[in-house]
């Protein structure tokens, strides 16, 4: 494809391949330390991609669509939606603070 996101796309494909089919989280239907470890990475990635920050400043729109709208990453997106619906995640995440920090970087 020629996108500068090639290594990221490959890593996300690998991560998605590790997610169990039919489970809400990384190791089943309960939020665990595995999910807590992945949550900040996926959260910052989403903020950066949606707001065209960091490495996403120089990528084409197709790369964003590939990750956040295509069938290819549907399982990964569902997994992250499950993380975002977790009570603890919702209580600790401050998206506006992260967005302002990322804009300054």
PDB file of N, CA and C in Angstrom:
ATOM      1  N   UNK A   1       0.808  -1.210   0.000  1.00  0.00           N
ATOM      2  CA  UNK A   1       0.000   0.000   0.000  1.00  0.00           C
ATOM      3  C   UNK A   1       0.845   1.266   0.000  1.00  0.00           C
ATOM      4  N   UNK A   2       2.064   1.202   0.518  1.00  0.00           N
ATOM      5  CA  UNK A   2       2.906   2.376   0.536  1.00  0.00           C
ATOM      6  C   UNK A   2       2.663   3.285   1.723  1.00  0.00           C
ATOM      7  N   UNK A   3       1.804   2.937   2.629  1.00  0.00           N
ATOM      8  CA  UNK A   3       1.514   3.762   3.798  1.00  0.00           C
ATOM      9  C   UNK A   3       2.658   3.684   4.793  1.00  0.00           C
ATOM     10  N   UNK A   4       2.905   4.795   5.481  1.00  0.00           N
ATOM     11  CA  UNK A   4       3.920   4.797   6.530  1.00  0.00           C
ATOM     12  C   UNK A   4       3.438   4.026   7.752  1.00  0.00           C
ATOM     13  N   UNK A   5       2.202   3.585   7.736  1.00  0.00           N
ATOM     14  CA  UNK A   5       1.655   2.825   8.857  1.00  0.00           C
ATOM     15  C   UNK A   5       1.809   1.318   8.690  1.00  0.00           C
ATOM     16  N   UNK A   6       2.559   0.880   7.703  1.00  0.00           N
ATOM     17  CA  UNK A   6       2.719  -0.550   7.461  1.00  0.00           C
ATOM     18  C   UNK A   6       3.074  -1.356   8.704  1.00  0.00           C
ATOM     19  N   UNK A   7       4.102  -0.953   9.462  1.00  0.00           N
ATOM     20  CA  UNK A   7       4.443  -1.710  10.677  1.00  0.00           C
ATOM     21  C   UNK A   7       3.322  -1.697  11.721  1.00  0.00           C
ATOM     22  N   UNK A   8       2.616  -0.593  11.831  1.00  0.00           N
ATOM     23  CA  UNK A   8       1.499  -0.517  12.774  1.00  0.00           C
ATOM     24  C   UNK A   8       0.372  -1.449  12.337  1.00  0.00           C
ATOM     25  N   UNK A   9       0.055  -1.440  11.062  1.00  0.00           N
ATOM     26  CA  UNK A   9      -0.994  -2.315  10.525  1.00  0.00           C
ATOM     27  C   UNK A   9      -0.630  -3.778  10.812  1.00  0.00           C
ATOM     28  N   UNK A  10       0.623  -4.132  10.586  1.00  0.00           N
ATOM     29  CA  UNK A  10       1.083  -5.500  10.843  1.00  0.00           C
ATOM     30  C   UNK A  10       0.940  -5.850  12.323  1.00  0.00           C
ATOM     31  N   UNK A  11       1.329  -4.928  13.202  1.00  0.00           N
ATOM     32  CA  UNK A  11       1.221  -5.172  14.646  1.00  0.00           C
ATOM     33  C   UNK A  11      -0.230  -5.309  15.081  1.00  0.00           C
ATOM     34  N   UNK A  12      -1.106  -4.475  14.531  1.00  0.00           N
ATOM     35  CA  UNK A  12      -2.522  -4.557  14.883  1.00  0.00           C
ATOM     36  C   UNK A  12      -3.141  -5.870  14.381  1.00  0.00           C
ATOM     37  N   UNK A  13      -2.731  -6.303  13.197  1.00  0.00           N
ATOM     38  CA  UNK A  13      -3.209  -7.595  12.689  1.00  0.00           C
ATOM     39  C   UNK A  13      -2.781  -8.719  13.625  1.00  0.00           C
ATOM     40  N   UNK A  14      -1.531  -8.667  14.084  1.00  0.00           N
ATOM     41  CA  UNK A  14      -1.039  -9.700  14.993  1.00  0.00           C
ATOM     42  C   UNK A  14      -1.803  -9.660  16.318  1.00  0.00           C
ATOM     43  N   UNK A  15      -1.970  -8.475  16.866  1.00  0.00           N
ATOM     44  CA  UNK A  15      -2.726  -8.333  18.114  1.00  0.00           C
ATOM     45  C   UNK A  15      -4.129  -8.899  17.942  1.00  0.00           C
ATOM     46  N   UNK A  16      -4.775  -8.531  16.867  1.00  0.00           N
ATOM     47  CA  UNK A  16      -6.129  -9.024  16.605  1.00  0.00           C
ATOM     48  C   UNK A  16      -6.152 -10.548  16.504  1.00  0.00           C
ATOM     49  N   UNK A  17      -5.115 -11.141  15.914  1.00  0.00           N
ATOM     50  CA  UNK A  17      -5.077 -12.609  15.765  1.00  0.00           C
ATOM     51  C   UNK A  17      -4.972 -13.317  17.114  1.00  0.00           C
ATOM     52  N   UNK A  18      -4.494 -12.620  18.139  1.00  0.00           N
ATOM     53  CA  UNK A  18      -4.362 -13.210  19.470  1.00  0.00           C
ATOM     54  C   UNK A  18      -5.658 -13.149  20.277  1.00  0.00           C
ATOM     55  N   UNK A  19      -6.592 -12.311  19.851  1.00  0.00           N
ATOM     56  CA  UNK A  19      -7.842 -12.158  20.589  1.00  0.00           C
ATOM     57  C   UNK A  19      -8.728 -13.374  20.383  1.00  0.00           C
ATOM     58  N   UNK A  20      -9.260 -13.920  21.470  1.00  0.00           N
ATOM     59  CA  UNK A  20     -10.112 -15.110  21.326  1.00  0.00           C
ATOM     60  C   UNK A  20     -11.445 -14.771  20.654  1.00  0.00           C
ATOM     61  N   UNK A  21     -11.883 -15.626  19.796  1.00  0.00           N
ATOM     62  CA  UNK A  21     -13.165 -15.455  19.128  1.00  0.00           C
ATOM     63  C   UNK A  21     -14.292 -15.655  20.137  1.00  0.00           C
ATOM     64  N   UNK A  22     -15.265 -14.774  20.112  1.00  0.00           N
ATOM     65  CA  UNK A  22     -16.426 -14.917  20.963  1.00  0.00           C
ATOM     66  C   UNK A  22     -16.258 -14.407  22.386  1.00  0.00           C
ATOM     67  N   UNK A  23     -15.086 -13.913  22.728  1.00  0.00           N
ATOM     68  CA  UNK A  23     -14.852 -13.379  24.074  1.00  0.00           C
ATOM     69  C   UNK A  23     -14.814 -11.857  24.011  1.00  0.00           C
ATOM     70  N   UNK A  24     -15.197 -11.224  25.096  1.00  0.00           N
ATOM     71  CA  UNK A  24     -15.200  -9.763  25.135  1.00  0.00           C
ATOM     72  C   UNK A  24     -13.802  -9.181  25.305  1.00  0.00           C
ATOM     73  N   UNK A  25     -12.951  -9.904  26.033  1.00  0.00           N
ATOM     74  CA  UNK A  25     -11.643  -9.354  26.382  1.00  0.00           C
ATOM     75  C   UNK A  25     -10.519 -10.299  25.952  1.00  0.00           C
ATOM     76  N   UNK A  26      -9.294  -9.955  26.294  1.00  0.00           N
ATOM     77  CA  UNK A  26      -8.114 -10.666  25.792  1.00  0.00           C
ATOM     78  C   UNK A  26      -8.040 -12.123  26.231  1.00  0.00           C
ATOM     79  N   UNK A  27      -8.538 -12.419  27.422  1.00  0.00           N
ATOM     80  CA  UNK A  27      -8.450 -13.805  27.886  1.00  0.00           C
ATOM     81  C   UNK A  27      -9.799 -14.359  28.340  1.00  0.00           C
ATOM     82  N   UNK A  28     -10.858 -13.784  27.863  1.00  0.00           N
ATOM     83  CA  UNK A  28     -12.189 -14.279  28.214  1.00  0.00           C
ATOM     84  C   UNK A  28     -13.183 -13.143  28.309  1.00  0.00           C
ATOM     85  N   UNK A  29     -14.167 -13.316  29.160  1.00  0.00           N
ATOM     86  CA  UNK A  29     -15.229 -12.314  29.266  1.00  0.00           C
ATOM     87  C   UNK A  29     -15.080 -11.384  30.463  1.00  0.00           C
ATOM     88  N   UNK A  30     -13.953 -11.481  31.142  1.00  0.00           N
ATOM     89  CA  UNK A  30     -13.675 -10.569  32.262  1.00  0.00           C
ATOM     90  C   UNK A  30     -12.496  -9.685  31.914  1.00  0.00           C
ATOM     91  N   UNK A  31     -12.583  -8.420  32.288  1.00  0.00           N
ATOM     92  CA  UNK A  31     -11.489  -7.464  32.119  1.00  0.00           C
ATOM     93  C   UNK A  31     -10.340  -7.895  33.023  1.00  0.00           C
ATOM     94  N   UNK A  32      -9.136  -8.074  32.454  1.00  0.00           N
ATOM     95  CA  UNK A  32      -7.984  -8.542  33.222  1.00  0.00           C
ATOM     96  C   UNK A  32      -6.797  -7.600  33.043  1.00  0.00           C
ATOM     97  N   UNK A  33      -5.676  -7.956  33.657  1.00  0.00           N
ATOM     98  CA  UNK A  33      -4.456  -7.164  33.519  1.00  0.00           C
ATOM     99  C   UNK A  33      -4.003  -7.073  32.066  1.00  0.00           C
ATOM    100  N   UNK A  34      -4.267  -8.090  31.281  1.00  0.00           N
ATOM    101  CA  UNK A  34      -3.907  -8.047  29.859  1.00  0.00           C
ATOM    102  C   UNK A  34      -4.631  -6.895  29.165  1.00  0.00           C
ATOM    103  N   UNK A  35      -5.891  -6.725  29.470  1.00  0.00           N
ATOM    104  CA  UNK A  35      -6.676  -5.634  28.883  1.00  0.00           C
ATOM    105  C   UNK A  35      -6.201  -4.285  29.417  1.00  0.00           C
ATOM    106  N   UNK A  36      -5.898  -4.247  30.717  1.00  0.00           N
ATOM    107  CA  UNK A  36      -5.412  -3.004  31.325  1.00  0.00           C
ATOM    108  C   UNK A  36      -4.082  -2.584  30.707  1.00  0.00           C
ATOM    109  N   UNK A  37      -3.262  -3.539  30.312  1.00  0.00           N
ATOM    110  CA  UNK A  37      -1.982  -3.224  29.685  1.00  0.00           C
ATOM    111  C   UNK A  37      -2.158  -2.706  28.257  1.00  0.00           C
ATOM    112  N   UNK A  38      -3.125  -3.232  27.536  1.00  0.00           N
ATOM    113  CA  UNK A  38      -3.359  -2.816  26.150  1.00  0.00           C
ATOM    114  C   UNK A  38      -4.177  -1.534  26.034  1.00  0.00           C
ATOM    115  N   UNK A  39      -5.018  -1.271  27.011  1.00  0.00           N
ATOM    116  CA  UNK A  39      -5.948  -0.145  26.946  1.00  0.00           C
ATOM    117  C   UNK A  39      -5.275   1.198  26.675  1.00  0.00           C
ATOM    118  N   UNK A  40      -4.210   1.573  27.393  1.00  0.00           N
ATOM    119  CA  UNK A  40      -3.611   2.895  27.140  1.00  0.00           C
ATOM    120  C   UNK A  40      -3.051   3.029  25.726  1.00  0.00           C
ATOM    121  N   UNK A  41      -2.449   1.966  25.214  1.00  0.00           N
ATOM    122  CA  UNK A  41      -1.916   2.000  23.854  1.00  0.00           C
ATOM    123  C   UNK A  41      -3.039   2.212  22.840  1.00  0.00           C
ATOM    124  N   UNK A  42      -4.076   1.406  22.944  1.00  0.00           N
ATOM    125  CA  UNK A  42      -5.190   1.510  21.995  1.00  0.00           C
ATOM    126  C   UNK A  42      -5.917   2.841  22.128  1.00  0.00           C
ATOM    127  N   UNK A  43      -6.023   3.327  23.350  1.00  0.00           N
ATOM    128  CA  UNK A  43      -6.689   4.607  23.601  1.00  0.00           C
ATOM    129  C   UNK A  43      -5.922   5.764  22.955  1.00  0.00           C
ATOM    130  N   UNK A  44      -4.595   5.805  23.172  1.00  0.00           N
ATOM    131  CA  UNK A  44      -3.796   6.880  22.574  1.00  0.00           C
ATOM    132  C   UNK A  44      -3.755   6.772  21.047  1.00  0.00           C
ATOM    133  N   UNK A  45      -3.719   5.546  20.563  1.00  0.00           N
ATOM    134  CA  UNK A  45      -3.746   5.325  19.120  1.00  0.00           C
ATOM    135  C   UNK A  45      -5.030   5.890  18.526  1.00  0.00           C
ATOM    136  N   UNK A  46      -6.147   5.604  19.155  1.00  0.00           N
ATOM    137  CA  UNK A  46      -7.433   6.098  18.659  1.00  0.00           C
ATOM    138  C   UNK A  46      -7.479   7.627  18.677  1.00  0.00           C
ATOM    139  N   UNK A  47      -7.044   8.228  19.755  1.00  0.00           N
ATOM    140  CA  UNK A  47      -7.046   9.695  19.847  1.00  0.00           C
ATOM    141  C   UNK A  47      -6.151  10.298  18.769  1.00  0.00           C
ATOM    142  N   UNK A  48      -4.961   9.739  18.613  1.00  0.00           N
ATOM    143  CA  UNK A  48      -4.025  10.256  17.608  1.00  0.00           C
ATOM    144  C   UNK A  48      -4.585  10.115  16.201  1.00  0.00           C
ATOM    145  N   UNK A  49      -5.179   8.968  15.921  1.00  0.00           N
ATOM    146  CA  UNK A  49      -5.717   8.739  14.578  1.00  0.00           C
ATOM    147  C   UNK A  49      -6.908   9.635  14.282  1.00  0.00           C
ATOM    148  N   UNK A  50      -7.832   9.728  15.213  1.00  0.00           N
ATOM    149  CA  UNK A  50      -9.043  10.511  14.972  1.00  0.00           C
ATOM    150  C   UNK A  50      -8.791  12.006  14.896  1.00  0.00           C
ATOM    151  N   UNK A  51      -7.702  12.457  15.525  1.00  0.00           N
ATOM    152  CA  UNK A  51      -7.420  13.890  15.535  1.00  0.00           C
ATOM    153  C   UNK A  51      -6.181  14.247  14.714  1.00  0.00           C
ATOM    154  N   UNK A  52      -5.717  13.283  13.895  1.00  0.00           N
ATOM    155  CA  UNK A  52      -4.617  13.532  12.975  1.00  0.00           C
ATOM    156  C   UNK A  52      -3.365  14.033  13.696  1.00  0.00           C
ATOM    157  N   UNK A  53      -2.986  13.339  14.763  1.00  0.00           N
ATOM    158  CA  UNK A  53      -1.841  13.741  15.575  1.00  0.00           C
ATOM    159  C   UNK A  53      -0.711  12.721  15.464  1.00  0.00           C
ATOM    160  N   UNK A  54       0.474  13.120  15.874  1.00  0.00           N
ATOM    161  CA  UNK A  54       1.618  12.217  15.871  1.00  0.00           C
ATOM    162  C   UNK A  54       1.903  11.695  14.482  1.00  0.00           C
ATOM    163  N   UNK A  55       2.145  10.399  14.378  1.00  0.00           N
ATOM    164  CA  UNK A  55       2.451   9.780  13.090  1.00  0.00           C
ATOM    165  C   UNK A  55       1.309   9.836  12.104  1.00  0.00           C
ATOM    166  N   UNK A  56       0.114  10.115  12.579  1.00  0.00           N
ATOM    167  CA  UNK A  56      -1.039  10.188  11.680  1.00  0.00           C
ATOM    168  C   UNK A  56      -1.093  11.501  10.907  1.00  0.00           C
ATOM    169  N   UNK A  57      -0.242  12.462  11.248  1.00  0.00           N
ATOM    170  CA  UNK A  57      -0.222  13.729  10.526  1.00  0.00           C
ATOM    171  C   UNK A  57       0.128  13.528   9.060  1.00  0.00           C
ATOM    172  N   UNK A  58       0.977  12.543   8.804  1.00  0.00           N
ATOM    173  CA  UNK A  58       1.492  12.387   7.451  1.00  0.00           C
ATOM    174  C   UNK A  58       0.921  11.191   6.685  1.00  0.00           C
ATOM    175  N   UNK A  59      -0.102  10.551   7.216  1.00  0.00           N
ATOM    176  CA  UNK A  59      -0.648   9.385   6.510  1.00  0.00           C
ATOM    177  C   UNK A  59      -1.915   9.742   5.750  1.00  0.00           C
ATOM    178  N   UNK A  60      -2.209   8.911   4.788  1.00  0.00           N
ATOM    179  CA  UNK A  60      -3.394   9.171   3.985  1.00  0.00           C
ATOM    180  C   UNK A  60      -4.658   8.718   4.699  1.00  0.00           C
ATOM    181  N   UNK A  61      -5.762   9.201   4.255  1.00  0.00           N
ATOM    182  CA  UNK A  61      -7.065   8.869   4.838  1.00  0.00           C
ATOM    183  C   UNK A  61      -7.364   7.373   4.740  1.00  0.00           C
ATOM    184  N   UNK A  62      -6.848   6.711   3.710  1.00  0.00           N
ATOM    185  CA  UNK A  62      -7.083   5.276   3.541  1.00  0.00           C
ATOM    186  C   UNK A  62      -6.543   4.469   4.717  1.00  0.00           C
ATOM    187  N   UNK A  63      -5.429   4.906   5.289  1.00  0.00           N
ATOM    188  CA  UNK A  63      -4.859   4.190   6.432  1.00  0.00           C
ATOM    189  C   UNK A  63      -5.776   4.289   7.640  1.00  0.00           C
ATOM    190  N   UNK A  64      -6.341   5.463   7.850  1.00  0.00           N
ATOM    191  CA  UNK A  64      -7.283   5.647   8.955  1.00  0.00           C
ATOM    192  C   UNK A  64      -8.513   4.763   8.744  1.00  0.00           C
ATOM    193  N   UNK A  65      -9.044   4.792   7.549  1.00  0.00           N
ATOM    194  CA  UNK A  65     -10.230   3.986   7.227  1.00  0.00           C
ATOM    195  C   UNK A  65      -9.918   2.501   7.417  1.00  0.00           C
ATOM    196  N   UNK A  66      -8.733   2.099   7.011  1.00  0.00           N
ATOM    197  CA  UNK A  66      -8.341   0.690   7.143  1.00  0.00           C
ATOM    198  C   UNK A  66      -8.434   0.227   8.589  1.00  0.00           C
ATOM    199  N   UNK A  67      -7.964   1.030   9.518  1.00  0.00           N
ATOM    200  CA  UNK A  67      -7.951   0.644  10.929  1.00  0.00           C
ATOM    201  C   UNK A  67      -9.315   0.841  11.584  1.00  0.00           C
ATOM    202  N   UNK A  68      -9.959   1.957  11.329  1.00  0.00           N
ATOM    203  CA  UNK A  68     -11.138   2.326  12.112  1.00  0.00           C
ATOM    204  C   UNK A  68     -12.486   2.113  11.434  1.00  0.00           C
ATOM    205  N   UNK A  69     -12.490   1.698  10.182  1.00  0.00           N
ATOM    206  CA  UNK A  69     -13.780   1.526   9.537  1.00  0.00           C
ATOM    207  C   UNK A  69     -13.903   0.252   8.705  1.00  0.00           C
ATOM    208  N   UNK A  70     -12.809  -0.405   8.388  1.00  0.00           N
ATOM    209  CA  UNK A  70     -12.888  -1.577   7.514  1.00  0.00           C
ATOM    210  C   UNK A  70     -13.232  -2.848   8.288  1.00  0.00           C
ATOM    211  N   UNK A  71     -13.726  -3.833   7.562  1.00  0.00           N
ATOM    212  CA  UNK A  71     -14.008  -5.153   8.134  1.00  0.00           C
ATOM    213  C   UNK A  71     -12.739  -5.793   8.671  1.00  0.00           C
ATOM    214  N   UNK A  72     -11.635  -5.465   8.073  1.00  0.00           N
ATOM    215  CA  UNK A  72     -10.353  -6.087   8.406  1.00  0.00           C
ATOM    216  C   UNK A  72     -10.036  -6.028   9.902  1.00  0.00           C
ATOM    217  N   UNK A  73     -10.387  -4.944  10.568  1.00  0.00           N
ATOM    218  CA  UNK A  73     -10.075  -4.778  11.984  1.00  0.00           C
ATOM    219  C   UNK A  73     -11.326  -4.734  12.865  1.00  0.00           C
ATOM    220  N   UNK A  74     -12.383  -5.351  12.405  1.00  0.00           N
ATOM    221  CA  UNK A  74     -13.642  -5.328  13.162  1.00  0.00           C
ATOM    222  C   UNK A  74     -13.486  -5.962  14.546  1.00  0.00           C
ATOM    223  N   UNK A  75     -12.805  -7.078  14.630  1.00  0.00           N
ATOM    224  CA  UNK A  75     -12.623  -7.753  15.928  1.00  0.00           C
ATOM    225  C   UNK A  75     -11.839  -6.867  16.898  1.00  0.00           C
ATOM    226  N   UNK A  76     -10.795  -6.227  16.424  1.00  0.00           N
ATOM    227  CA  UNK A  76      -9.990  -5.351  17.274  1.00  0.00           C
ATOM    228  C   UNK A  76     -10.805  -4.152  17.745  1.00  0.00           C
ATOM    229  N   UNK A  77     -11.600  -3.583  16.846  1.00  0.00           N
ATOM    230  CA  UNK A  77     -12.452  -2.438  17.230  1.00  0.00           C
ATOM    231  C   UNK A  77     -13.485  -2.866  18.269  1.00  0.00           C
ATOM    232  N   UNK A  78     -14.089  -4.034  18.085  1.00  0.00           N
ATOM    233  CA  UNK A  78     -15.062  -4.538  19.058  1.00  0.00           C
ATOM    234  C   UNK A  78     -14.392  -4.745  20.406  1.00  0.00           C
ATOM    235  N   UNK A  79     -13.203  -5.313  20.384  1.00  0.00           N
ATOM    236  CA  UNK A  79     -12.446  -5.525  21.619  1.00  0.00           C
ATOM    237  C   UNK A  79     -12.218  -4.192  22.338  1.00  0.00           C
ATOM    238  N   UNK A  80     -11.790  -3.178  21.600  1.00  0.00           N
ATOM    239  CA  UNK A  80     -11.525  -1.891  22.239  1.00  0.00           C
ATOM    240  C   UNK A  80     -12.819  -1.231  22.716  1.00  0.00           C
ATOM    241  N   UNK A  81     -13.903  -1.408  22.002  1.00  0.00           N
ATOM    242  CA  UNK A  81     -15.194  -0.892  22.481  1.00  0.00           C
ATOM    243  C   UNK A  81     -15.567  -1.560  23.809  1.00  0.00           C
ATOM    244  N   UNK A  82     -15.284  -2.848  23.935  1.00  0.00           N
ATOM    245  CA  UNK A  82     -15.528  -3.543  25.199  1.00  0.00           C
ATOM    246  C   UNK A  82     -14.664  -2.961  26.315  1.00  0.00           C
ATOM    247  N   UNK A  83     -13.420  -2.675  26.005  1.00  0.00           N
ATOM    248  CA  UNK A  83     -12.550  -2.039  27.003  1.00  0.00           C
ATOM    249  C   UNK A  83     -13.123  -0.690  27.411  1.00  0.00           C
ATOM    250  N   UNK A  84     -13.520   0.108  26.418  1.00  0.00           N
ATOM    251  CA  UNK A  84     -14.035   1.450  26.718  1.00  0.00           C
ATOM    252  C   UNK A  84     -15.334   1.409  27.520  1.00  0.00           C
ATOM    253  N   UNK A  85     -16.051   0.319  27.454  1.00  0.00           N
ATOM    254  CA  UNK A  85     -17.293   0.210  28.219  1.00  0.00           C
ATOM    255  C   UNK A  85     -17.046  -0.250  29.661  1.00  0.00           C
ATOM    256  N   UNK A  86     -15.815  -0.643  29.961  1.00  0.00           N
ATOM    257  CA  UNK A  86     -15.469  -1.087  31.304  1.00  0.00           C
ATOM    258  C   UNK A  86     -15.536   0.081  32.286  1.00  0.00           C
ATOM    259  N   UNK A  87     -16.179  -0.150  33.417  1.00  0.00           N
ATOM    260  CA  UNK A  87     -16.395   0.893  34.425  1.00  0.00           C
ATOM    261  C   UNK A  87     -15.080   1.550  34.869  1.00  0.00           C
ATOM    262  N   UNK A  88     -14.083   0.756  35.156  1.00  0.00           N
ATOM    263  CA  UNK A  88     -12.798   1.291  35.618  1.00  0.00           C
ATOM    264  C   UNK A  88     -12.145   2.140  34.538  1.00  0.00           C
ATOM    265  N   UNK A  89     -12.185   1.671  33.313  1.00  0.00           N
ATOM    266  CA  UNK A  89     -11.609   2.444  32.214  1.00  0.00           C
ATOM    267  C   UNK A  89     -12.305   3.793  32.108  1.00  0.00           C
ATOM    268  N   UNK A  90     -13.623   3.789  32.125  1.00  0.00           N
ATOM    269  CA  UNK A  90     -14.389   5.033  32.003  1.00  0.00           C
ATOM    270  C   UNK A  90     -14.090   6.000  33.145  1.00  0.00           C
ATOM    271  N   UNK A  91     -13.854   5.471  34.341  1.00  0.00           N
ATOM    272  CA  UNK A  91     -13.595   6.329  35.499  1.00  0.00           C
ATOM    273  C   UNK A  91     -12.194   6.920  35.493  1.00  0.00           C
ATOM    274  N   UNK A  92     -11.262   6.298  34.809  1.00  0.00           N
ATOM    275  CA  UNK A  92      -9.876   6.764  34.868  1.00  0.00           C
ATOM    276  C   UNK A  92      -9.403   7.516  33.631  1.00  0.00           C
ATOM    277  N   UNK A  93     -10.090   7.377  32.534  1.00  0.00           N
ATOM    278  CA  UNK A  93      -9.665   8.012  31.288  1.00  0.00           C
ATOM    279  C   UNK A  93     -10.147   9.459  31.225  1.00  0.00           C
ATOM    280  N   UNK A  94      -9.249  10.322  30.813  1.00  0.00           N
ATOM    281  CA  UNK A  94      -9.590  11.724  30.615  1.00  0.00           C
ATOM    282  C   UNK A  94      -9.190  12.099  29.192  1.00  0.00           C
ATOM    283  N   UNK A  95     -10.095  11.858  28.266  1.00  0.00           N
ATOM    284  CA  UNK A  95      -9.790  12.043  26.849  1.00  0.00           C
ATOM    285  C   UNK A  95      -9.379  13.463  26.513  1.00  0.00           C
ATOM    286  N   UNK A  96     -10.027  14.446  27.075  1.00  0.00           N
ATOM    287  CA  UNK A  96      -9.675  15.840  26.773  1.00  0.00           C
ATOM    288  C   UNK A  96      -8.256  16.170  27.216  1.00  0.00           C
ATOM    289  N   UNK A  97      -7.865  15.680  28.386  1.00  0.00           N
ATOM    290  CA  UNK A  97      -6.511  15.916  28.884  1.00  0.00           C
ATOM    291  C   UNK A  97      -5.495  15.268  27.937  1.00  0.00           C
ATOM    292  N   UNK A  98      -5.762  14.031  27.549  1.00  0.00           N
ATOM    293  CA  UNK A  98      -4.867  13.329  26.633  1.00  0.00           C
ATOM    294  C   UNK A  98      -4.802  14.045  25.286  1.00  0.00           C
ATOM    295  N   UNK A  99      -5.920  14.467  24.785  1.00  0.00           N
ATOM    296  CA  UNK A  99      -5.954  15.166  23.491  1.00  0.00           C
ATOM    297  C   UNK A  99      -5.135  16.451  23.557  1.00  0.00           C
ATOM    298  N   UNK A 100      -5.302  17.228  24.588  1.00  0.00           N
ATOM    299  CA  UNK A 100      -4.527  18.474  24.713  1.00  0.00           C
ATOM    300  C   UNK A 100      -3.038  18.196  24.821  1.00  0.00           C
ATOM    301  N   UNK A 101      -2.671  17.161  25.567  1.00  0.00           N
ATOM    302  CA  UNK A 101      -1.267  16.778  25.687  1.00  0.00           C
ATOM    303  C   UNK A 101      -0.713  16.340  24.346  1.00  0.00           C
ATOM    304  N   UNK A 102      -1.461  15.512  23.610  1.00  0.00           N
ATOM    305  CA  UNK A 102      -1.006  15.026  22.304  1.00  0.00           C
ATOM    306  C   UNK A 102      -0.872  16.167  21.301  1.00  0.00           C
ATOM    307  N   UNK A 103      -1.736  17.167  21.394  1.00  0.00           N
ATOM    308  CA  UNK A 103      -1.653  18.300  20.472  1.00  0.00           C
ATOM    309  C   UNK A 103      -0.384  19.111  20.718  1.00  0.00           C
ATOM    310  N   UNK A 104       0.087  19.147  21.954  1.00  0.00           N
ATOM    311  CA  UNK A 104       1.300  19.888  22.281  1.00  0.00           C
ATOM    312  C   UNK A 104       2.559  19.151  21.852  1.00  0.00           C
ATOM    313  N   UNK A 105       2.466  17.821  21.768  1.00  0.00           N
ATOM    314  CA  UNK A 105       3.660  17.000  21.449  1.00  0.00           C
ATOM    315  C   UNK A 105       4.079  17.154  20.015  1.00  0.00           C
TER     316      UNK A 105
END
